[in-house]
DNA sequence: AGATGAATTGTGTGCGCACACATTCTGAAA
DNA sequence: TTTCAGAATGTGTGCGCACACAATTCATCT
């Protein structure tokens, strides 16, 4: 049979210089490959049956103290790691997941997150894993739609939930309910600390604002004025935007700082009056740079460029409209939140938790990706390659 | 048995406004879940045995035209995707991979790539996949060590190879041999087009130089002078550096450009004379920015800062020394090549090819990640999270 | 028609695990 | 001693696939 495996690892390149070929030979004789210990092997080694080992491994009880000890000792000796693939094979129950996000039809940003969820689902299917993801969408401008959807999800008793909880106060009771019902849930995009979620996946928004400040001010003269602009948002209810602004302002609180920061909140209920007010604001004040806290930078960038093309604009996310502005030079930097990868990872994390019973990190912070006209294309071609084993 | 699955997908949030709850109910009655078609199901539908379906699926021959037709028709009708997990279960053989890279002990950059390979291997082990990765290292400054290692690898007849081929001409014959012996190989970090590799994983180096030019010149006054610096490299033999410089210079070939570009090649055989020559060079010419084409920016950044702290420095990679310079303000931008993720993906790609028999893209270009003092920490915390299902 | 060998087709097994179920072992009560 | 729960332990099965091997069919020749 197998056994008698001869492993040969060679590190060699200095032969001439006398250190010569450094070869390490490992002989694995008639023993099990240490990488590949089965429950069966543990059972044999402990002198018990596979069933007993299984009971010990899963704390199913009904094992005598003596047997438990024997198994525990073997487990400590060898480093058993269950074969995750084999583990899922026998599982034929269907896990039902629900994803709750803003409606992708209302915002290209959430369209991308939606794509990520689908990619995650597709990947699991490919591996023969029975995960059904259902989608529930809400209107990001109306918190009642979130509450309603949340209630329905709770009543449908899913096996796991993935949520982008834009509304702070509206989401708290939902998470309380989920926790009580022991339904695992993962947050992405926006972190709600009190939620006690299984995991949060997203960026550090304070640092994100920090970075925006750096980008907007690089190479700018002293005594400049910068603006923070929130578009179309219910600011007091939106933790994520407040956090970004805090980070932005924090960057300028340093000994030698000479810059001035202003904040604007804009609503584009109708386009004409929006354009007017934008024009008025940016004509009145001389700004060296503008930081838009949402993915809506494309709404004001072209207007600002007409007023003064040297005003530096920093926004968020690789949505088409923003990239057009980037290429035309009206937006100078974008910070990519990578909603697609966030969402995909969310699904994967739920699978890891429910199915593979892996421990998943309670915090998965994404890097703050800086996008410029020169590197934007490299991000696009990369986004498509979301497949792989893992992720 | 199973069947009678009731799927319920709800999209609901506009009830008040009359559009009401939009519910889509899918009833799957007594039929197989379309997501989960087995070979057995195909066999039943085609009226043949599982063995015949298997033979058709794998082109093993020994099937009559009639049976082949029957199976093909069913396959066309339903969209069969094999269960990748089950596929690997029965595979008993041990695949032997060899990774050929510069010696990690000589360069922290290659240390990171080494970590990535190990991470990839570890992940496969966790999934119970029998992949043994052996390592073979060469001295990146001596092409003979590459040639020697390559020869040994070829003679050991591995199942797959992952290579970072820094030497252009020295590597061509190796790849020819591998191709003739039908040993699949994947390149990473440096692309050798003629190699006809299974896949290349890495960055577009021309664009990388392009981006460096953008970073070095943002917010700089007109008529500035910038330097391209190659450190410790056999330039004519190193395609990757030449390509980066091309990209860098290309950026400044535009109608309105007023900048000047200079190129320097430095060798730090002994530290003192190196420091002297660096000091001399950068004292002689007034430079607005410097682009170092390797991960060695930390060797000159502190010296340059002493001469003139406003000279902007752009380098490569998140190695400790560079990050220290970044935090101390002597390096202003780094472009992250993500050697860890590149290498890990290389292993995964080989597994996908050999084991899962998935098609893998012949080109996997990584994004050009811009690192600044403000976002460097977010990349570090993220690097650790390399696990997941995929990748 | 019967025999023979090749072409085709069908069946069985193992991969490692989880879980259901069957069996054996205790010790206390009858 | 026998009986009998209940605890402890062991055995068997399926998950979907690949591959080895067994069984069948078919065409051809005697």
JSON list of N, CA and C in Angstrom, two decimals, chain A residues 8 10 13 15 35-36 84-85 89 103 123 127 130 132-135 137 145 148 207 210 214 348 364 368 372-375 377-378 385 389-391, chain B residues 8-10 13 15 35-36 84-85 89 103 123 126-127 130 132-135 137 145 148 207 210 214 364 368 372-375 377-378 385 389-391:
[
{"chain": "A", "resi": 8, "resn": "UNK", "atom": "N", "xyz": [11.52, 14.52, -0.44]},
{"chain": "A", "resi": 8, "resn": "UNK", "atom": "CA", "xyz": [12.83, 15.07, -0.69]},
{"chain": "A", "resi": 8, "resn": "UNK", "atom": "C", "xyz": [12.71, 16.57, -0.91]},
{"chain": "A", "resi": 10, "resn": "UNK", "atom": "N", "xyz": [14.82, 19.98, -1.48]},
{"chain": "A", "resi": 10, "resn": "UNK", "atom": "CA", "xyz": [16.15, 20.41, -1.85]},
{"chain": "A", "resi": 10, "resn": "UNK", "atom": "C", "xyz": [16.27, 21.93, -1.85]},
{"chain": "A", "resi": 13, "resn": "UNK", "atom": "N", "xyz": [21.89, 25.95, -4.37]},
{"chain": "A", "resi": 13, "resn": "UNK", "atom": "CA", "xyz": [22.35, 26.91, -5.36]},
{"chain": "A", "resi": 13, "resn": "UNK", "atom": "C", "xyz": [23.76, 27.39, -5.08]},
{"chain": "A", "resi": 15, "resn": "UNK", "atom": "N", "xyz": [26.46, 25.40, -4.58]},
{"chain": "A", "resi": 15, "resn": "UNK", "atom": "CA", "xyz": [27.38, 24.28, -4.67]},
{"chain": "A", "resi": 15, "resn": "UNK", "atom": "C", "xyz": [28.82, 24.72, -4.90]},
{"chain": "A", "resi": 35, "resn": "UNK", "atom": "N", "xyz": [0.01, 14.49, 7.79]},
{"chain": "A", "resi": 35, "resn": "UNK", "atom": "CA", "xyz": [-0.94, 15.48, 7.28]},
{"chain": "A", "resi": 35, "resn": "UNK", "atom": "C", "xyz": [-2.35, 14.92, 7.22]},
{"chain": "A", "resi": 36, "resn": "UNK", "atom": "N", "xyz": [-2.44, 13.61, 7.26]},
{"chain": "A", "resi": 36, "resn": "UNK", "atom": "CA", "xyz": [-3.69, 13.01, 6.86]},
{"chain": "A", "resi": 36, "resn": "UNK", "atom": "C", "xyz": [-4.16, 11.95, 7.86]},
{"chain": "A", "resi": 84, "resn": "UNK", "atom": "N", "xyz": [-12.04, 18.84, 5.90]},
{"chain": "A", "resi": 84, "resn": "UNK", "atom": "CA", "xyz": [-13.24, 19.66, 5.72]},
{"chain": "A", "resi": 84, "resn": "UNK", "atom": "C", "xyz": [-14.09, 19.20, 4.55]},
{"chain": "A", "resi": 85, "resn": "UNK", "atom": "N", "xyz": [-13.43, 18.67, 3.56]},
{"chain": "A", "resi": 85, "resn": "UNK", "atom": "CA", "xyz": [-14.19, 18.23, 2.40]},
{"chain": "A", "resi": 85, "resn": "UNK", "atom": "C", "xyz": [-15.07, 17.04, 2.74]},
{"chain": "A", "resi": 89, "resn": "UNK", "atom": "N", "xyz": [-19.48, 16.29, 2.87]},
{"chain": "A", "resi": 89, "resn": "UNK", "atom": "CA", "xyz": [-20.06, 15.36, 1.93]},
{"chain": "A", "resi": 89, "resn": "UNK", "atom": "C", "xyz": [-21.39, 14.79, 2.42]},
{"chain": "A", "resi": 103, "resn": "UNK", "atom": "N", "xyz": [-31.53, 48.09, -1.81]},
{"chain": "A", "resi": 103, "resn": "UNK", "atom": "CA", "xyz": [-31.95, 47.60, -3.12]},
{"chain": "A", "resi": 103, "resn": "UNK", "atom": "C", "xyz": [-30.90, 47.91, -4.19]},
{"chain": "A", "resi": 123, "resn": "UNK", "atom": "N", "xyz": [-20.07, 29.90, -5.90]},
{"chain": "A", "resi": 123, "resn": "UNK", "atom": "CA", "xyz": [-18.88, 29.15, -5.53]},
{"chain": "A", "resi": 123, "resn": "UNK", "atom": "C", "xyz": [-19.22, 27.96, -4.64]},
{"chain": "A", "resi": 127, "resn": "UNK", "atom": "N", "xyz": [-18.99, 23.67, -5.20]},
{"chain": "A", "resi": 127, "resn": "UNK", "atom": "CA", "xyz": [-18.37, 22.70, -4.32]},
{"chain": "A", "resi": 127, "resn": "UNK", "atom": "C", "xyz": [-19.40, 21.73, -3.74]},
{"chain": "A", "resi": 130, "resn": "UNK", "atom": "N", "xyz": [-24.82, 22.81, 0.01]},
{"chain": "A", "resi": 130, "resn": "UNK", "atom": "CA", "xyz": [-26.23, 23.16, -0.12]},
{"chain": "A", "resi": 130, "resn": "UNK", "atom": "C", "xyz": [-26.57, 24.42, 0.64]},
{"chain": "A", "resi": 132, "resn": "UNK", "atom": "N", "xyz": [-28.71, 27.88, 0.16]},
{"chain": "A", "resi": 132, "resn": "UNK", "atom": "CA", "xyz": [-29.60, 28.73, -0.61]},
{"chain": "A", "resi": 132, "resn": "UNK", "atom": "C", "xyz": [-29.58, 30.12, -0.03]},
{"chain": "A", "resi": 133, "resn": "UNK", "atom": "N", "xyz": [-29.25, 31.09, -0.85]},
{"chain": "A", "resi": 133, "resn": "UNK", "atom": "CA", "xyz": [-29.25, 32.46, -0.37]},
{"chain": "A", "resi": 133, "resn": "UNK", "atom": "C", "xyz": [-30.50, 33.16, -0.90]},
{"chain": "A", "resi": 134, "resn": "UNK", "atom": "N", "xyz": [-31.26, 33.72, 0.00]},
{"chain": "A", "resi": 134, "resn": "UNK", "atom": "CA", "xyz": [-32.41, 34.52, -0.40]},
{"chain": "A", "resi": 134, "resn": "UNK", "atom": "C", "xyz": [-32.07, 35.98, -0.20]},
{"chain": "A", "resi": 135, "resn": "UNK", "atom": "N", "xyz": [-32.70, 36.82, -0.97]},
{"chain": "A", "resi": 135, "resn": "UNK", "atom": "CA", "xyz": [-32.35, 38.23, -0.92]},
{"chain": "A", "resi": 135, "resn": "UNK", "atom": "C", "xyz": [-33.53, 39.05, -0.41]},
{"chain": "A", "resi": 137, "resn": "UNK", "atom": "N", "xyz": [-34.38, 43.19, 0.12]},
{"chain": "A", "resi": 137, "resn": "UNK", "atom": "CA", "xyz": [-33.83, 44.52, -0.11]},
{"chain": "A", "resi": 137, "resn": "UNK", "atom": "C", "xyz": [-34.64, 45.60, 0.59]},
{"chain": "A", "resi": 145, "resn": "UNK", "atom": "N", "xyz": [-38.58, 50.60, 5.70]},
{"chain": "A", "resi": 145, "resn": "UNK", "atom": "CA", "xyz": [-38.45, 49.44, 4.80]},
{"chain": "A", "resi": 145, "resn": "UNK", "atom": "C", "xyz": [-37.43, 48.45, 5.36]},
{"chain": "A", "resi": 148, "resn": "UNK", "atom": "N", "xyz": [-39.20, 46.60, 8.31]},
{"chain": "A", "resi": 148, "resn": "UNK", "atom": "CA", "xyz": [-40.18, 45.63, 7.83]},
{"chain": "A", "resi": 148, "resn": "UNK", "atom": "C", "xyz": [-39.49, 44.36, 7.32]},
{"chain": "A", "resi": 207, "resn": "UNK", "atom": "N", "xyz": [-10.41, 55.60, 9.75]},
{"chain": "A", "resi": 207, "resn": "UNK", "atom": "CA", "xyz": [-9.17, 55.63, 8.97]},
{"chain": "A", "resi": 207, "resn": "UNK", "atom": "C", "xyz": [-9.44, 56.02, 7.53]},
{"chain": "A", "resi": 210, "resn": "UNK", "atom": "N", "xyz": [-9.52, 59.60, 7.40]},
{"chain": "A", "resi": 210, "resn": "UNK", "atom": "CA", "xyz": [-8.13, 59.99, 7.55]},
{"chain": "A", "resi": 210, "resn": "UNK", "atom": "C", "xyz": [-7.40, 59.97, 6.22]},
{"chain": "A", "resi": 214, "resn": "UNK", "atom": "N", "xyz": [-5.66, 62.87, 3.72]},
{"chain": "A", "resi": 214, "resn": "UNK", "atom": "CA", "xyz": [-4.31, 62.85, 3.17]},
{"chain": "A", "resi": 214, "resn": "UNK", "atom": "C", "xyz": [-4.33, 63.06, 1.66]},
{"chain": "A", "resi": 348, "resn": "UNK", "atom": "N", "xyz": [-19.08, 33.50, 2.38]},
{"chain": "A", "resi": 348, "resn": "UNK", "atom": "CA", "xyz": [-18.09, 32.48, 2.69]},
{"chain": "A", "resi": 348, "resn": "UNK", "atom": "C", "xyz": [-17.94, 32.29, 4.20]},
{"chain": "A", "resi": 364, "resn": "UNK", "atom": "N", "xyz": [-13.12, 41.64, 10.23]},
{"chain": "A", "resi": 364, "resn": "UNK", "atom": "CA", "xyz": [-12.31, 41.50, 9.02]},
{"chain": "A", "resi": 364, "resn": "UNK", "atom": "C", "xyz": [-12.26, 42.85, 8.32]},
{"chain": "A", "resi": 368, "resn": "UNK", "atom": "N", "xyz": [-7.83, 49.94, 2.64]},
{"chain": "A", "resi": 368, "resn": "UNK", "atom": "CA", "xyz": [-8.36, 51.16, 2.02]},
{"chain": "A", "resi": 368, "resn": "UNK", "atom": "C", "xyz": [-7.65, 51.33, 0.68]},
{"chain": "A", "resi": 372, "resn": "UNK", "atom": "N", "xyz": [-6.60, 55.77, -8.66]},
{"chain": "A", "resi": 372, "resn": "UNK", "atom": "CA", "xyz": [-6.26, 56.96, -9.44]},
{"chain": "A", "resi": 372, "resn": "UNK", "atom": "C", "xyz": [-6.52, 56.65, -10.91]},
{"chain": "A", "resi": 373, "resn": "UNK", "atom": "N", "xyz": [-6.44, 57.67, -11.77]},
{"chain": "A", "resi": 373, "resn": "UNK", "atom": "CA", "xyz": [-6.64, 57.38, -13.20]},
{"chain": "A", "resi": 373, "resn": "UNK", "atom": "C", "xyz": [-5.66, 56.32, -13.71]},
{"chain": "A", "resi": 374, "resn": "UNK", "atom": "N", "xyz": [-4.50, 56.22, -13.09]},
{"chain": "A", "resi": 374, "resn": "UNK", "atom": "CA", "xyz": [-3.50, 55.30, -13.60]},
{"chain": "A", "resi": 374, "resn": "UNK", "atom": "C", "xyz": [-3.71, 53.85, -13.16]},
{"chain": "A", "resi": 375, "resn": "UNK", "atom": "N", "xyz": [-4.34, 53.63, -12.05]},
{"chain": "A", "resi": 375, "resn": "UNK", "atom": "CA", "xyz": [-4.47, 52.23, -11.62]},
{"chain": "A", "resi": 375, "resn": "UNK", "atom": "C", "xyz": [-5.90, 51.71, -11.66]},
{"chain": "A", "resi": 377, "resn": "UNK", "atom": "N", "xyz": [-7.82, 50.83, -14.03]},
{"chain": "A", "resi": 377, "resn": "UNK", "atom": "CA", "xyz": [-8.06, 49.70, -14.93]},
{"chain": "A", "resi": 377, "resn": "UNK", "atom": "C", "xyz": [-7.59, 48.39, -14.31]},
{"chain": "A", "resi": 378, "resn": "UNK", "atom": "N", "xyz": [-6.52, 48.46, -13.51]},
{"chain": "A", "resi": 378, "resn": "UNK", "atom": "CA", "xyz": [-6.01, 47.22, -12.93]},
{"chain": "A", "resi": 378, "resn": "UNK", "atom": "C", "xyz": [-6.96, 46.66, -11.88]},
{"chain": "A", "resi": 385, "resn": "UNK", "atom": "N", "xyz": [-11.98, 38.26, -11.35]},
{"chain": "A", "resi": 385, "resn": "UNK", "atom": "CA", "xyz": [-11.37, 37.00, -10.91]},
{"chain": "A", "resi": 385, "resn": "UNK", "atom": "C", "xyz": [-11.73, 36.65, -9.48]},
{"chain": "A", "resi": 389, "resn": "UNK", "atom": "N", "xyz": [-10.38, 28.69, -5.04]},
{"chain": "A", "resi": 389, "resn": "UNK", "atom": "CA", "xyz": [-10.92, 27.75, -4.06]},
{"chain": "A", "resi": 389, "resn": "UNK", "atom": "C", "xyz": [-11.48, 28.54, -2.92]},
{"chain": "A", "resi": 390, "resn": "UNK", "atom": "N", "xyz": [-10.86, 29.34, -2.53]},
{"chain": "A", "resi": 390, "resn": "UNK", "atom": "CA", "xyz": [-11.24, 30.13, -1.46]},
{"chain": "A", "resi": 390, "resn": "UNK", "atom": "C", "xyz": [-11.77, 31.34, -1.73]},
{"chain": "A", "resi": 391, "resn": "UNK", "atom": "N", "xyz": [-11.37, 31.48, -1.51]},
{"chain": "A", "resi": 391, "resn": "UNK", "atom": "CA", "xyz": [-11.28, 32.46, -1.20]},
{"chain": "A", "resi": 391, "resn": "UNK", "atom": "C", "xyz": [-10.89, 32.82, -0.85]},
{"chain": "B", "resi": 8, "resn": "UNK", "atom": "N", "xyz": [-38.76, 30.39, -1.29]},
{"chain": "B", "resi": 8, "resn": "UNK", "atom": "CA", "xyz": [-39.51, 31.63, -1.17]},
{"chain": "B", "resi": 8, "resn": "UNK", "atom": "C", "xyz": [-38.56, 32.80, -1.21]},
{"chain": "B", "resi": 9, "resn": "UNK", "atom": "N", "xyz": [-38.68, 33.59, -2.21]},
{"chain": "B", "resi": 9, "resn": "UNK", "atom": "CA", "xyz": [-37.82, 34.76, -2.30]},
{"chain": "B", "resi": 9, "resn": "UNK", "atom": "C", "xyz": [-38.65, 36.02, -2.22]},
{"chain": "B", "resi": 10, "resn": "UNK", "atom": "N", "xyz": [-38.33, 36.82, -1.27]},
{"chain": "B", "resi": 10, "resn": "UNK", "atom": "CA", "xyz": [-39.17, 37.98, -1.03]},
{"chain": "B", "resi": 10, "resn": "UNK", "atom": "C", "xyz": [-38.41, 39.28, -1.27]},
{"chain": "B", "resi": 13, "resn": "UNK", "atom": "N", "xyz": [-40.56, 46.14, 0.32]},
{"chain": "B", "resi": 13, "resn": "UNK", "atom": "CA", "xyz": [-40.33, 47.30, 1.15]},
{"chain": "B", "resi": 13, "resn": "UNK", "atom": "C", "xyz": [-41.22, 48.45, 0.75]},
{"chain": "B", "resi": 15, "resn": "UNK", "atom": "N", "xyz": [-44.64, 48.38, 0.48]},
{"chain": "B", "resi": 15, "resn": "UNK", "atom": "CA", "xyz": [-46.03, 48.03, 0.70]},
{"chain": "B", "resi": 15, "resn": "UNK", "atom": "C", "xyz": [-46.94, 49.24, 0.79]},
{"chain": "B", "resi": 35, "resn": "UNK", "atom": "N", "xyz": [-29.69, 22.53, -8.88]},
{"chain": "B", "resi": 35, "resn": "UNK", "atom": "CA", "xyz": [-28.34, 22.87, -8.48]},
{"chain": "B", "resi": 35, "resn": "UNK", "atom": "C", "xyz": [-27.50, 21.63, -8.25]},
{"chain": "B", "resi": 36, "resn": "UNK", "atom": "N", "xyz": [-28.18, 20.50, -8.10]},
{"chain": "B", "resi": 36, "resn": "UNK", "atom": "CA", "xyz": [-27.49, 19.37, -7.54]},
{"chain": "B", "resi": 36, "resn": "UNK", "atom": "C", "xyz": [-27.74, 18.09, -8.34]},
{"chain": "B", "resi": 84, "resn": "UNK", "atom": "N", "xyz": [-17.27, 19.43, -6.99]},
{"chain": "B", "resi": 84, "resn": "UNK", "atom": "CA", "xyz": [-15.81, 19.44, -6.87]},
{"chain": "B", "resi": 84, "resn": "UNK", "atom": "C", "xyz": [-15.32, 18.76, -5.60]},
{"chain": "B", "resi": 85, "resn": "UNK", "atom": "N", "xyz": [-16.10, 18.85, -4.57]},
{"chain": "B", "resi": 85, "resn": "UNK", "atom": "CA", "xyz": [-15.69, 18.24, -3.32]},
{"chain": "B", "resi": 85, "resn": "UNK", "atom": "C", "xyz": [-15.65, 16.73, -3.43]},
{"chain": "B", "resi": 89, "resn": "UNK", "atom": "N", "xyz": [-12.45, 13.60, -3.25]},
{"chain": "B", "resi": 89, "resn": "UNK", "atom": "CA", "xyz": [-12.46, 12.63, -2.15]},
{"chain": "B", "resi": 89, "resn": "UNK", "atom": "C", "xyz": [-11.74, 11.35, -2.49]},
{"chain": "B", "resi": 103, "resn": "UNK", "atom": "N", "xyz": [15.71, 32.97, -3.11]},
{"chain": "B", "resi": 103, "resn": "UNK", "atom": "CA", "xyz": [15.85, 32.54, -1.72]},
{"chain": "B", "resi": 103, "resn": "UNK", "atom": "C", "xyz": [15.23, 33.55, -0.75]},
{"chain": "B", "resi": 123, "resn": "UNK", "atom": "N", "xyz": [-3.86, 25.54, 3.21]},
{"chain": "B", "resi": 123, "resn": "UNK", "atom": "CA", "xyz": [-5.28, 25.54, 2.92]},
{"chain": "B", "resi": 123, "resn": "UNK", "atom": "C", "xyz": [-5.71, 24.25, 2.24]},
{"chain": "B", "resi": 126, "resn": "UNK", "atom": "N", "xyz": [-5.91, 21.43, 4.67]},
{"chain": "B", "resi": 126, "resn": "UNK", "atom": "CA", "xyz": [-7.11, 21.53, 5.49]},
{"chain": "B", "resi": 126, "resn": "UNK", "atom": "C", "xyz": [-8.32, 20.90, 4.79]},
{"chain": "B", "resi": 127, "resn": "UNK", "atom": "N", "xyz": [-8.31, 21.00, 3.49]},
{"chain": "B", "resi": 127, "resn": "UNK", "atom": "CA", "xyz": [-9.42, 20.44, 2.74]},
{"chain": "B", "resi": 127, "resn": "UNK", "atom": "C", "xyz": [-9.15, 18.99, 2.37]},
{"chain": "B", "resi": 130, "resn": "UNK", "atom": "N", "xyz": [-4.32, 16.16, -1.28]},
{"chain": "B", "resi": 130, "resn": "UNK", "atom": "CA", "xyz": [-2.96, 15.65, -1.17]},
{"chain": "B", "resi": 130, "resn": "UNK", "atom": "C", "xyz": [-2.02, 16.38, -2.10]},
{"chain": "B", "resi": 132, "resn": "UNK", "atom": "N", "xyz": [1.74, 18.01, -2.07]},
{"chain": "B", "resi": 132, "resn": "UNK", "atom": "CA", "xyz": [3.00, 18.30, -1.40]},
{"chain": "B", "resi": 132, "resn": "UNK", "atom": "C", "xyz": [3.75, 19.35, -2.20]},
{"chain": "B", "resi": 133, "resn": "UNK", "atom": "N", "xyz": [4.08, 20.45, -1.55]},
{"chain": "B", "resi": 133, "resn": "UNK", "atom": "CA", "xyz": [4.84, 21.48, -2.24]},
{"chain": "B", "resi": 133, "resn": "UNK", "atom": "C", "xyz": [6.29, 21.41, -1.77]},
{"chain": "B", "resi": 134, "resn": "UNK", "atom": "N", "xyz": [7.18, 21.28, -2.72]},
{"chain": "B", "resi": 134, "resn": "UNK", "atom": "CA", "xyz": [8.61, 21.33, -2.39]},
{"chain": "B", "resi": 134, "resn": "UNK", "atom": "C", "xyz": [9.14, 22.68, -2.84]},
{"chain": "B", "resi": 135, "resn": "UNK", "atom": "N", "xyz": [10.19, 23.12, -2.17]},
{"chain": "B", "resi": 135, "resn": "UNK", "atom": "CA", "xyz": [10.71, 24.44, -2.47]},
{"chain": "B", "resi": 135, "resn": "UNK", "atom": "C", "xyz": [12.11, 24.34, -3.03]},
{"chain": "B", "resi": 137, "resn": "UNK", "atom": "N", "xyz": [15.14, 27.12, -4.17]},
{"chain": "B", "resi": 137, "resn": "UNK", "atom": "CA", "xyz": [15.46, 28.55, -4.16]},
{"chain": "B", "resi": 137, "resn": "UNK", "atom": "C", "xyz": [16.70, 28.85, -4.98]},
{"chain": "B", "resi": 145, "resn": "UNK", "atom": "N", "xyz": [22.52, 29.83, -10.62]},
{"chain": "B", "resi": 145, "resn": "UNK", "atom": "CA", "xyz": [21.81, 29.11, -9.56]},
{"chain": "B", "resi": 145, "resn": "UNK", "atom": "C", "xyz": [20.38, 28.81, -10.00]},
{"chain": "B", "resi": 148, "resn": "UNK", "atom": "N", "xyz": [20.63, 25.86, -12.52]},
{"chain": "B", "resi": 148, "resn": "UNK", "atom": "CA", "xyz": [20.91, 24.59, -11.86]},
{"chain": "B", "resi": 148, "resn": "UNK", "atom": "C", "xyz": [19.65, 24.04, -11.19]},
{"chain": "B", "resi": 207, "resn": "UNK", "atom": "N", "xyz": [2.20, 49.41, -16.61]},
{"chain": "B", "resi": 207, "resn": "UNK", "atom": "CA", "xyz": [1.23, 50.25, -15.90]},
{"chain": "B", "resi": 207, "resn": "UNK", "atom": "C", "xyz": [1.74, 50.63, -14.52]},
{"chain": "B", "resi": 210, "resn": "UNK", "atom": "N", "xyz": [3.90, 53.48, -14.92]},
{"chain": "B", "resi": 210, "resn": "UNK", "atom": "CA", "xyz": [2.97, 54.57, -15.19]},
{"chain": "B", "resi": 210, "resn": "UNK", "atom": "C", "xyz": [2.43, 55.18, -13.91]},
{"chain": "B", "resi": 214, "resn": "UNK", "atom": "N", "xyz": [2.80, 58.87, -11.95]},
{"chain": "B", "resi": 214, "resn": "UNK", "atom": "CA", "xyz": [1.70, 59.71, -11.47]},
{"chain": "B", "resi": 214, "resn": "UNK", "atom": "C", "xyz": [1.94, 60.10, -10.01]},
{"chain": "B", "resi": 364, "resn": "UNK", "atom": "N", "xyz": [-3.66, 36.53, -14.83]},
{"chain": "B", "resi": 364, "resn": "UNK", "atom": "CA", "xyz": [-4.35, 37.06, -13.66]},
{"chain": "B", "resi": 364, "resn": "UNK", "atom": "C", "xyz": [-3.58, 38.28, -13.18]},
{"chain": "B", "resi": 368, "resn": "UNK", "atom": "N", "xyz": [-2.83, 47.40, -8.86]},
{"chain": "B", "resi": 368, "resn": "UNK", "atom": "CA", "xyz": [-1.66, 48.16, -8.41]},
{"chain": "B", "resi": 368, "resn": "UNK", "atom": "C", "xyz": [-2.08, 48.91, -7.15]},
{"chain": "B", "resi": 372, "resn": "UNK", "atom": "N", "xyz": [0.07, 54.47, 1.36]},
{"chain": "B", "resi": 372, "resn": "UNK", "atom": "CA", "xyz": [0.51, 55.74, 1.94]},
{"chain": "B", "resi": 372, "resn": "UNK", "atom": "C", "xyz": [0.61, 55.56, 3.46]},
{"chain": "B", "resi": 373, "resn": "UNK", "atom": "N", "xyz": [1.17, 56.55, 4.15]},
{"chain": "B", "resi": 373, "resn": "UNK", "atom": "CA", "xyz": [1.23, 56.42, 5.62]},
{"chain": "B", "resi": 373, "resn": "UNK", "atom": "C", "xyz": [-0.14, 56.20, 6.24]},
{"chain": "B", "resi": 374, "resn": "UNK", "atom": "N", "xyz": [-1.17, 56.71, 5.58]},
{"chain": "B", "resi": 374, "resn": "UNK", "atom": "CA", "xyz": [-2.51, 56.62, 6.17]},
{"chain": "B", "resi": 374, "resn": "UNK", "atom": "C", "xyz": [-3.19, 55.27, 5.98]},
{"chain": "B", "resi": 375, "resn": "UNK", "atom": "N", "xyz": [-2.86, 54.56, 4.92]},
{"chain": "B", "resi": 375, "resn": "UNK", "atom": "CA", "xyz": [-3.59, 53.29, 4.72]},
{"chain": "B", "resi": 375, "resn": "UNK", "atom": "C", "xyz": [-2.72, 52.06, 4.90]},
{"chain": "B", "resi": 377, "resn": "UNK", "atom": "N", "xyz": [-1.54, 50.60, 7.48]},
{"chain": "B", "resi": 377, "resn": "UNK", "atom": "CA", "xyz": [-1.96, 49.69, 8.55]},
{"chain": "B", "resi": 377, "resn": "UNK", "atom": "C", "xyz": [-3.13, 48.82, 8.11]},
{"chain": "B", "resi": 378, "resn": "UNK", "atom": "N", "xyz": [-3.99, 49.36, 7.27]},
{"chain": "B", "resi": 378, "resn": "UNK", "atom": "CA", "xyz": [-5.15, 48.57, 6.84]},
{"chain": "B", "resi": 378, "resn": "UNK", "atom": "C", "xyz": [-4.74, 47.43, 5.93]},
{"chain": "B", "resi": 385, "resn": "UNK", "atom": "N", "xyz": [-5.50, 37.70, 6.95]},
{"chain": "B", "resi": 385, "resn": "UNK", "atom": "CA", "xyz": [-6.74, 36.97, 6.68]},
{"chain": "B", "resi": 385, "resn": "UNK", "atom": "C", "xyz": [-6.71, 36.26, 5.34]},
{"chain": "B", "resi": 389, "resn": "UNK", "atom": "N", "xyz": [-12.58, 30.04, 2.07]},
{"chain": "B", "resi": 389, "resn": "UNK", "atom": "CA", "xyz": [-12.73, 28.87, 1.24]},
{"chain": "B", "resi": 389, "resn": "UNK", "atom": "C", "xyz": [-11.85, 29.03, 0.04]},
{"chain": "B", "resi": 390, "resn": "UNK", "atom": "N", "xyz": [-11.95, 30.03, -0.53]},
{"chain": "B", "resi": 390, "resn": "UNK", "atom": "CA", "xyz": [-11.25, 30.29, -1.74]},
{"chain": "B", "resi": 390, "resn": "UNK", "atom": "C", "xyz": [-9.98, 30.99, -1.52]},
{"chain": "B", "resi": 391, "resn": "UNK", "atom": "N", "xyz": [-10.09, 31.50, -1.57]},
{"chain": "B", "resi": 391, "resn": "UNK", "atom": "CA", "xyz": [-9.41, 32.49, -2.17]},
{"chain": "B", "resi": 391, "resn": "UNK", "atom": "C", "xyz": [-9.64, 33.03, -2.53]}
]
